[in-house]
Amino acid sequence: MKRTNTILLCLCTFLLLQTATAQDAKMKAHIDGLLKKMTVDEKIGQLNLVVTGYVPTGTTVSADTEKKIIAGQVGGMFGSHDPVRMKAIQKIAMEKSRLKIPLFFGLDVIHGHRTIFPIPLGLAATWDMGLVEKSARIAAQEATAEGLNWTFSPMVDIARDPRWGRISEGNGEDPYLGSQIAKAMVRGYQGDDLSKNNSLMACVKHYALYGAAEAGRDYNTVDMSRSAMYNYYLPPYKAAVEAGAGSIMTSFNVVDEVPATANRWLMTDVLRNQWGFKGFVVTDYTAINEMSAHGLGDLQTVSALALKAGVDMDMVGEGFLTTLKKSLDEGKVKMADIDLACRRILEAKWKMGLFKDAYGRLDESRPAKEIMTPENRKAAREVASHSFVLLKNDKQILPLAKTGKTVAFVGPLADNHRDMLGTWVIGGEWEKSVSVMEGVKNVAPKLATFYAKGSNITDDTSFIHRLNFFNQPRVTLDPISPETLLRNALETSAKADIIVAVLGESESMSGESSSRTDIGIPESQRKLLEELVKTGKPVVLVLFTGRPLTLEWEDAHCAAILNVWAPGTEAGNAIADVLFGDVNPSGKLTATFPRSIGQIPLYYNHKPTGRPYNGSYQTKFQSNYLDSSNDPLFPFGYGIGYSPFVYEEMMLNIPQFWEEVHLI
Ligand code: BGC
């Protein structure tokens, strides 16, 4: 029996390999034929990625897109999720351009498309690959229903610095967990067959080391040993490649002194030769142009450097489009370099099924049936409730009873929709999110509740100005004065037995270009919390955040702290599920919470020192601080639940362990 099974397995594998080889041969023949017909300009055109739709104020945008598509000067575009518009654009490529090569349609679908899931740092806290994959699958279903075929996700940059706003977009500090999540996300997006109409090509980013920006300041320089790269920072990108990610995005920073976007060691030696990557490389937004500011030369020079290093597609900057032909004529790049990049783009289009059916994902009837369905919202609620991390629960104050005691919900995030979704949400509509107050009413309709805003998210007008980028009023000052807001909150709280303070970061306080040097709860809210604590009533803190925060005071004074990150569309329902005990909190931190910013970088897998702290400040000349403990406030992996439990008699399967961590 066993033998028959083995023979059958071998036969199936053989047949699969045969089919794959036949498919590859078909693809090669098609692309060989196409390349023969293409002019140099048309080949370079395939390497050009243009932006449309949403674009940050002050950044470079693409012009004359339609004209360029007709002239065969565009390989793909991103920024829109309107299937009607995208179908019309695909029609231009398919009917008016000479060779009728279909376009990619990309978007930053980061943690859900229309139904929004928790921010990636929250999703990672579930430690549940099934849920991670499910969230990516639903995102792919919704995104392809709106005409998209490519997402700029997953972001798998390891980060050890909570000042960096984009720590919210990644999976934390652990390379192994980060690798498992990278794989699950790729599987979820791409499904079992990239050519299906509900498969979305993944783009793993930002290759490489973007999460190690010095001082946590976005776009800052990076300096790292090869050993740290291979052991800690590179594994998640490699895992995504192994899972078959169709594309990879370069990062803005330098790697070993050379900008990643011109780094041949990174993009050819490691990515292709060591890891066997078969997809294509796209730059980050205008990353080629920015290499001039790195000091590498004018646009022609940096574009040639990028191509020769292994970049295939230029995002928005049009350095390839405007200079590669000249570089070819001057012998600065070879025809073979352009051909190779063009081939990789065409191969991706083939694998995505675009040559078979350019309109496969452009079906206007899908959105009404597939977007924000009750099942999708149910999944978002389930995933969110599993991402929350209970950091403290004195005297089992949580879960709250659904009747009996009276509860005051206080804080600028308690009756708020705007900040429920978190950073990087293009398709999601915050107006459709569930606020905490709404969730409480849904889950505990009989509970006697009170509500007061209590404070602004911040009173600092210059901070507000920076938070309201794209000219959108994301954070506003209440017309009621801070003093009156506070007074009302104290009057409201006086009527209740328990206070639930719903505080923390607004959506725009983390994410891209949102680094902070003070990672505490904003002062206005902290002041409110102090006054609430002074009432002597138990205060439960429901904390919204896109990063680890410094919470020593809060930990010392609040009865309970439930960290909910930015939970997504179903925020309020999921929070109420956990607050009232329908779901036992099970999230565990994947990034260390320091006591103070002075301790950063602080992470669990650091190397030993020759002078470790021995637990006593009596001994001098040890690795410790004069004014702080070395320990984090909440370590990596931390998170409690409502029921006590113990792990015991744990066993390590050594051979499998070593295999999994790639050491043998
Ligand atoms: C970000 C990328 C993103 C790209 C396109 C860049 O500014 O760094 O993560 O995918 O914009 O929106």
XYZ file of C-alpha atoms in Angstrom, residues 28 89 182 202 253 257 265 276 323 486 520 587 595 649 662:
15
model
C 8.850 31.669 -23.364
C -7.693 52.457 -19.415
C 5.500 36.808 4.911
C 2.174 40.245 -4.070
C 17.897 53.445 2.160
C 26.837 52.178 1.731
C 24.880 42.649 -4.588
C 16.538 32.071 -6.980
C 17.181 58.274 -20.180
C -12.249 67.721 30.972
C 3.885 58.415 24.935
C -2.698 38.500 21.297
C 10.051 51.817 29.502
C 6.485 19.806 29.974
C 17.406 27.398 8.223
